[in-house]
Tab-separated table of C-alpha atoms and ligand atoms in Angstrom:
chain	number	residue	atom	x	y	z
L	64	MET	CA	0.000	0.000	0.000
L	65	LYS	CA	1.060	3.550	-0.701
L	66	VAL	CA	-0.136	6.733	1.007
L	67	ILE	CA	0.289	10.384	-0.011
L	68	SER	CA	-1.108	13.342	1.904
L	69	LEU	CA	-2.048	16.003	-0.640
L	70	GLN	CA	-2.904	18.412	2.186
L	71	SER	CA	-3.996	18.123	5.803
L	72	GLY	CA	-5.564	20.708	8.118
L	73	SER	CA	-8.573	22.949	8.600
L	74	ASN	CA	-7.635	24.645	5.321
L	75	GLY	CA	-8.467	21.420	3.454
L	76	ASN	CA	-7.885	17.687	3.602
L	77	CYS	CA	-7.173	15.138	0.889
L	78	ILE	CA	-5.333	11.825	1.281
L	79	PHE	CA	-4.422	9.423	-1.526
L	80	VAL	CA	-4.212	5.683	-0.856
L	81	GLU	CA	-3.251	3.015	-3.386
L	82	ALA	CA	-3.670	-0.700	-2.709
L	83	ASP	CA	-2.509	-3.028	-5.492
L	84	GLY	CA	-3.606	-0.610	-8.207
L	85	LEU	CA	-6.859	0.440	-6.538
L	86	ARG	CA	-6.670	4.219	-6.132
L	87	LEU	CA	-8.676	6.060	-3.491
L	88	LEU	CA	-8.957	9.649	-2.364
L	89	PHE	CA	-10.161	10.313	1.156
L	90	ASP	CA	-11.895	13.711	1.393
L	91	ALA	CA	-12.056	16.551	-1.090
L	92	GLY	CA	-11.121	19.638	0.906
L	93	ILE	CA	-8.717	21.127	-1.654
L	94	SER	CA	-9.372	22.433	-5.143
L	95	GLY	CA	-9.544	20.077	-8.087
L	96	LYS	CA	-6.572	21.858	-9.605
L	97	GLN	CA	-4.413	21.414	-6.479
L	98	ALA	CA	-5.380	17.752	-6.173
L	99	GLN	CA	-4.519	17.172	-9.822
L	100	LEU	CA	-1.163	19.009	-9.601
L	101	ARG	CA	-0.098	17.388	-6.354
L	102	LEU	CA	-0.879	13.880	-7.595
L	103	ALA	CA	0.924	14.698	-10.841
L	104	GLU	CA	4.050	15.448	-8.770
L	105	HIS	CA	3.950	11.723	-7.975
L	106	ASN	CA	3.206	10.833	-11.616
L	107	ILE	CA	-0.360	9.913	-10.756
L	108	ASP	CA	-3.149	11.023	-13.091
L	109	ILE	CA	-6.153	11.995	-10.965
L	110	ASN	CA	-8.433	10.656	-13.700
L	111	THR	CA	-7.213	7.147	-12.820
L	112	VAL	CA	-8.480	7.402	-9.238
L	113	ASP	CA	-11.240	4.850	-8.573
L	114	ALA	CA	-13.262	6.553	-5.831
L	115	LEU	CA	-13.618	9.531	-3.535
L	116	ILE	CA	-14.550	8.625	0.045
L	117	ILE	CA	-15.870	11.353	2.348
L	118	SER	CA	-15.363	11.238	6.139
L	119	HIS	CA	-17.820	13.959	7.230
L	120	GLU	CA	-19.584	17.080	6.040
L	121	HIS	CA	-17.244	19.784	7.314
L	122	ILE	CA	-16.147	22.111	4.541
L	123	ASP	CA	-12.436	21.227	4.897
L	124	HIS	CA	-13.349	17.650	3.885
L	125	VAL	CA	-16.145	18.003	1.368
L	126	LYS	CA	-15.915	21.331	-0.427
L	127	SER	CA	-14.653	20.029	-3.809
L	128	ALA	CA	-16.566	16.718	-3.882
L	129	GLY	CA	-18.754	17.947	-6.752
L	130	ILE	CA	-15.769	19.283	-8.673
L	131	PHE	CA	-13.824	16.036	-8.214
L	132	GLN	CA	-16.771	14.145	-9.680
L	133	ARG	CA	-17.517	16.509	-12.564
L	134	LYS	CA	-13.887	17.128	-13.573
L	135	PHE	CA	-12.360	13.730	-12.906
L	136	ASN	CA	-15.431	11.477	-12.994
L	137	LEU	CA	-14.869	10.137	-9.478
L	138	PRO	CA	-17.626	8.075	-7.865
L	139	ILE	CA	-18.402	9.481	-4.402
L	140	TYR	CA	-18.796	7.209	-1.366
L	141	ILE	CA	-20.478	8.828	1.634
L	142	THR	CA	-22.969	7.880	4.362
L	143	PRO	CA	-26.609	8.871	3.684
L	144	LYS	CA	-26.720	11.356	6.580
L	145	THR	CA	-23.400	12.965	5.711
L	146	TRP	CA	-24.524	13.315	2.121
L	147	ALA	CA	-27.859	14.923	3.044
L	148	THR	CA	-26.167	17.363	5.416
L	149	ALA	CA	-23.280	18.235	3.116
L	150	TYR	CA	-25.622	18.872	0.201
L	151	LYS	CA	-27.836	21.100	2.318
L	152	GLN	CA	-25.026	23.078	3.959
L	153	HIS	CA	-22.629	23.579	1.072
L	154	ASN	CA	-22.886	24.519	-2.549
L	155	LEU	CA	-21.477	21.340	-4.068
L	156	GLY	CA	-23.056	21.845	-7.498
L	157	PRO	CA	-24.678	19.091	-9.543
L	158	ILE	CA	-23.631	15.577	-8.552
L	159	HIS	CA	-24.882	12.675	-10.662
L	160	THR	CA	-23.993	9.548	-8.734
L	161	ILE	CA	-23.711	8.925	-5.039
L	162	ASN	CA	-22.712	5.601	-3.524
L	163	HIS	CA	-23.671	5.171	0.074
L	164	PHE	CA	-21.820	3.227	2.706
L	165	ALA	CA	-23.404	2.562	6.068
L	166	PRO	CA	-21.773	3.993	9.171
L	167	ASP	CA	-19.896	1.381	11.186
L	168	SER	CA	-19.608	-0.998	8.227
L	169	THR	CA	-17.099	-2.549	5.852
L	170	PHE	CA	-17.570	-1.900	2.150
L	171	TYR	CA	-15.828	-2.703	-1.137
L	172	LEU	CA	-15.501	-1.107	-4.538
L	173	PRO	CA	-16.891	-2.998	-7.555
L	174	ASN	CA	-14.692	-5.944	-8.553
L	175	ARG	CA	-12.246	-5.347	-5.720
L	176	PRO	CA	-13.176	-7.771	-2.933
L	177	ASP	CA	-9.488	-7.790	-1.967
L	178	VAL	CA	-9.544	-4.252	-0.556
L	179	ALA	CA	-11.780	-3.801	2.485
L	180	ILE	CA	-12.688	-0.296	3.601
L	181	THR	CA	-14.059	-0.147	7.129
L	182	ALA	CA	-15.841	2.962	8.405
L	183	ILE	CA	-15.674	3.511	12.171
L	184	PRO	CA	-17.922	6.148	13.799
L	185	THR	CA	-16.146	9.124	15.378
L	186	HIS	CA	-17.242	11.479	18.157
L	187	HIS	CA	-16.528	14.654	16.172
L	188	ASP	CA	-19.162	17.420	16.045
L	189	CYS	CA	-20.665	16.402	12.726
L	190	ILE	CA	-23.750	14.422	11.761
L	191	ASP	CA	-22.265	11.001	11.006
L	192	GLY	CA	-18.473	11.167	10.943
L	193	SER	CA	-16.263	8.218	10.076
L	194	CYS	CA	-12.643	7.321	10.348
L	195	PHE	CA	-11.395	4.461	8.201
L	196	VAL	CA	-9.269	1.345	7.922
L	197	VAL	CA	-8.100	0.189	4.504
L	198	GLN	CA	-7.055	-3.456	4.489
L	199	HIS	CA	-5.293	-5.329	1.705
L	200	ASN	CA	-3.217	-8.530	1.922
L	201	GLN	CA	-3.358	-8.541	5.734
L	202	LYS	CA	-1.921	-5.019	5.850
L	203	ARG	CA	-4.006	-2.376	7.544
L	204	LEU	CA	-3.873	1.408	7.291
L	205	GLY	CA	-5.860	3.633	9.683
L	206	LEU	CA	-7.055	7.089	8.586
L	207	CYS	CA	-8.108	8.741	11.818
L	208	THR	CA	-8.709	12.486	11.907
L	209	ASP	CA	-11.529	14.666	13.244
L	210	LEU	CA	-12.110	12.119	16.001
L	211	GLY	CA	-13.603	14.188	18.845
L	212	HIS	CA	-11.571	12.449	21.520
L	213	ALA	CA	-9.531	9.289	21.961
L	214	PHE	CA	-12.566	6.999	22.207
L	215	PRO	CA	-12.165	3.405	23.428
L	216	GLU	CA	-12.477	1.794	19.973
L	217	LEU	CA	-9.348	3.695	18.967
L	218	THR	CA	-7.388	1.934	21.670
L	219	THR	CA	-8.386	-1.476	20.374
L	220	LEU	CA	-7.902	-0.414	16.753
L	221	ILE	CA	-4.347	0.935	16.935
L	222	PRO	CA	-2.602	-2.375	17.788
L	223	THR	CA	-4.188	-3.997	14.714
L	224	LEU	CA	-2.699	-1.476	12.273
L	225	ASP	CA	0.447	-1.489	10.142
L	226	ALA	CA	0.399	2.284	9.566
L	227	LEU	CA	-1.675	5.105	10.980
L	228	ILE	CA	-2.660	8.616	9.992
L	229	ILE	CA	-3.788	10.248	13.231
L	230	GLU	CA	-4.814	13.796	13.985
L	231	SER	CA	-2.515	15.716	16.320
L	232	ASN	CA	-4.370	18.983	16.144
L	233	PHE	CA	-3.273	21.313	18.901
L	234	ASP	CA	-0.964	21.985	21.781
L	235	PRO	CA	-3.117	22.702	24.865
L	236	ASP	CA	-0.893	25.563	26.076
L	237	MET	CA	-0.819	27.239	22.678
L	238	LEU	CA	-4.602	26.906	22.471
L	239	SER	CA	-5.220	28.372	25.913
L	240	PHE	CA	-2.915	31.345	25.183
L	241	SER	CA	-4.375	31.849	21.709
L	242	SER	CA	-6.636	34.682	20.656
L	243	TYR	CA	-9.437	32.167	19.993
L	244	PRO	CA	-12.658	32.977	21.883
L	245	ILE	CA	-13.223	30.732	24.872
L	246	HIS	CA	-16.158	28.902	23.242
L	247	THR	CA	-13.979	28.068	20.221
L	248	GLN	CA	-11.208	26.833	22.506
L	249	ARG	CA	-13.727	24.670	24.323
L	250	ARG	CA	-15.089	23.283	21.056
L	251	ILE	CA	-11.644	22.297	19.795
L	252	ALA	CA	-10.444	20.758	23.062
L	253	GLY	CA	-13.838	19.312	24.039
L	254	PRO	CA	-15.029	15.726	23.494
L	255	HIS	CA	-16.407	16.498	20.021
L	256	GLY	CA	-13.537	18.550	18.636
L	257	HIS	CA	-10.014	17.393	17.863
L	258	LEU	CA	-7.240	15.361	19.482
L	259	SER	CA	-4.395	17.326	21.052
L	260	ASN	CA	-0.772	16.353	20.541
L	261	HIS	CA	-0.841	14.802	24.017
L	262	GLU	CA	-3.987	12.778	23.379
L	263	ALA	CA	-2.644	11.463	20.074
L	264	ALA	CA	0.779	10.723	21.530
L	265	SER	CA	-0.547	8.937	24.597
L	266	SER	CA	-2.907	6.869	22.429
L	267	LEU	CA	0.224	5.504	20.787
L	268	GLN	CA	2.392	5.233	23.877
L	269	SER	CA	1.112	1.977	25.266
L	270	TYR	CA	1.758	0.097	22.011
L	271	ALA	CA	5.040	1.642	21.034
L	272	ASP	CA	7.193	-1.248	22.240
L	273	HIS	CA	5.231	-4.102	20.730
L	274	THR	CA	3.502	-2.735	17.721
L	275	SER	CA	3.127	-3.622	14.090
L	276	LEU	CA	3.006	0.078	13.229
L	277	GLN	CA	5.617	0.821	10.575
L	278	TRP	CA	4.986	4.553	10.739
L	279	VAL	CA	2.630	7.201	11.983
L	280	LEU	CA	1.626	10.285	10.014
L	281	LEU	CA	0.534	13.183	12.212
L	282	ALA	CA	-2.286	15.045	10.505
L	283	HIS	CA	-4.745	17.944	10.746
L	284	LEU	CA	-2.270	20.168	12.641
L	285	SER	CA	-3.720	23.532	13.660
L	286	GLU	CA	-2.216	26.578	11.999
L	287	ASN	CA	-2.346	28.763	15.119
L	288	ASN	CA	-2.245	26.317	18.010
L	289	ASN	CA	0.473	23.918	16.899
L	290	THR	CA	3.676	23.673	14.922
L	291	PRO	CA	5.279	20.605	13.336
L	292	ASP	CA	8.135	20.857	15.878
L	293	VAL	CA	5.846	21.100	18.896
L	294	ALA	CA	3.800	18.131	17.659
L	295	ALA	CA	6.903	16.044	16.875
L	296	ASN	CA	8.463	16.801	20.267
L	297	THR	CA	5.321	15.855	22.176
L	298	HIS	CA	5.236	12.539	20.329
L	299	LEU	CA	8.951	11.976	20.977
L	300	ASP	CA	8.235	12.354	24.697
L	301	HIS	CA	5.725	9.504	24.479
L	302	HIS	CA	6.982	6.976	21.918
L	303	THR	CA	9.750	6.137	19.471
L	304	LEU	CA	7.608	5.182	16.506
L	305	THR	CA	8.696	6.470	13.096
L	306	THR	CA	6.713	9.697	12.862
L	307	HIS	CA	6.016	11.869	9.820
L	308	ILE	CA	4.030	15.090	9.671
L	309	ALA	CA	1.442	15.975	7.029
L	310	SER	CA	1.790	19.539	5.793
L	311	ARG	CA	-1.030	22.082	5.676
L	312	HIS	CA	0.397	23.415	2.411
L	313	GLN	CA	2.366	20.792	0.533
L	314	VAL	CA	2.083	17.305	-0.854
L	315	SER	CA	3.925	14.690	1.198
L	316	PRO	CA	6.363	12.059	-0.003
L	317	ALA	CA	4.832	8.652	-0.727
L	318	TYR	CA	4.771	6.504	2.403
L	319	HIS	CA	4.724	2.756	1.866
L	320	ILE	CA	3.398	-0.098	3.945
L	321	ASP	CA	5.465	-3.234	3.320
P	246	ZN	ZN1	-11.305	18.687	9.569
P	247	ZN	ZN1	-14.313	18.243	11.042
């Protein structure tokens, strides 16, 4: 399996995953043009992507779903509630085909029974949010952002994974000293917001010594309440796993799961 973060953060999310030729995009929070250019940097033609899978209806995950479908002919996979809410809240434009997956289910793309995509409900402040596991040939990748808090299922999930994208959104001190209004601070740090560096790092800590995790990609870093160095250092205090950081502005290298 191969993973590329095209962008990660509240300014837009889009992750590319390839499993034995099956090409998936998770979320469409960046422009069609940026997605196309950033994939092209890896010699991947966006028109060869097989599906767009949407995690939840927030604008940084869904805003270009219509464009991705109209420009690149991507089938959209989304839960019924997320679809209804996204369509009502955002101007996605005409969309001709929607494929639904059920929350808390495993689904497959046509003719690809070898790649299982499992949707796991999150506790984020959205209607029907999912995080995901992609499994192929006994290898498992977790895509876990916009989680709300480190809910118990996460603890049982992490030891089963071979690689993990996990949100490491904010540093609690930076957030509390930020200019954000108190209700915004509470939303971010509350049980339906985002995971802090400490929450993400301590979720990994207990498995660090006996884990199958080949790498961890820290994602959805806040622009104002975090920096890549602060996030990396917090994780270093908790575990020695190979840790990469997804940029808010640039395409990542390709990360492989062997
Ligand atoms: Zn988000
Ligand atoms: Zn969100």
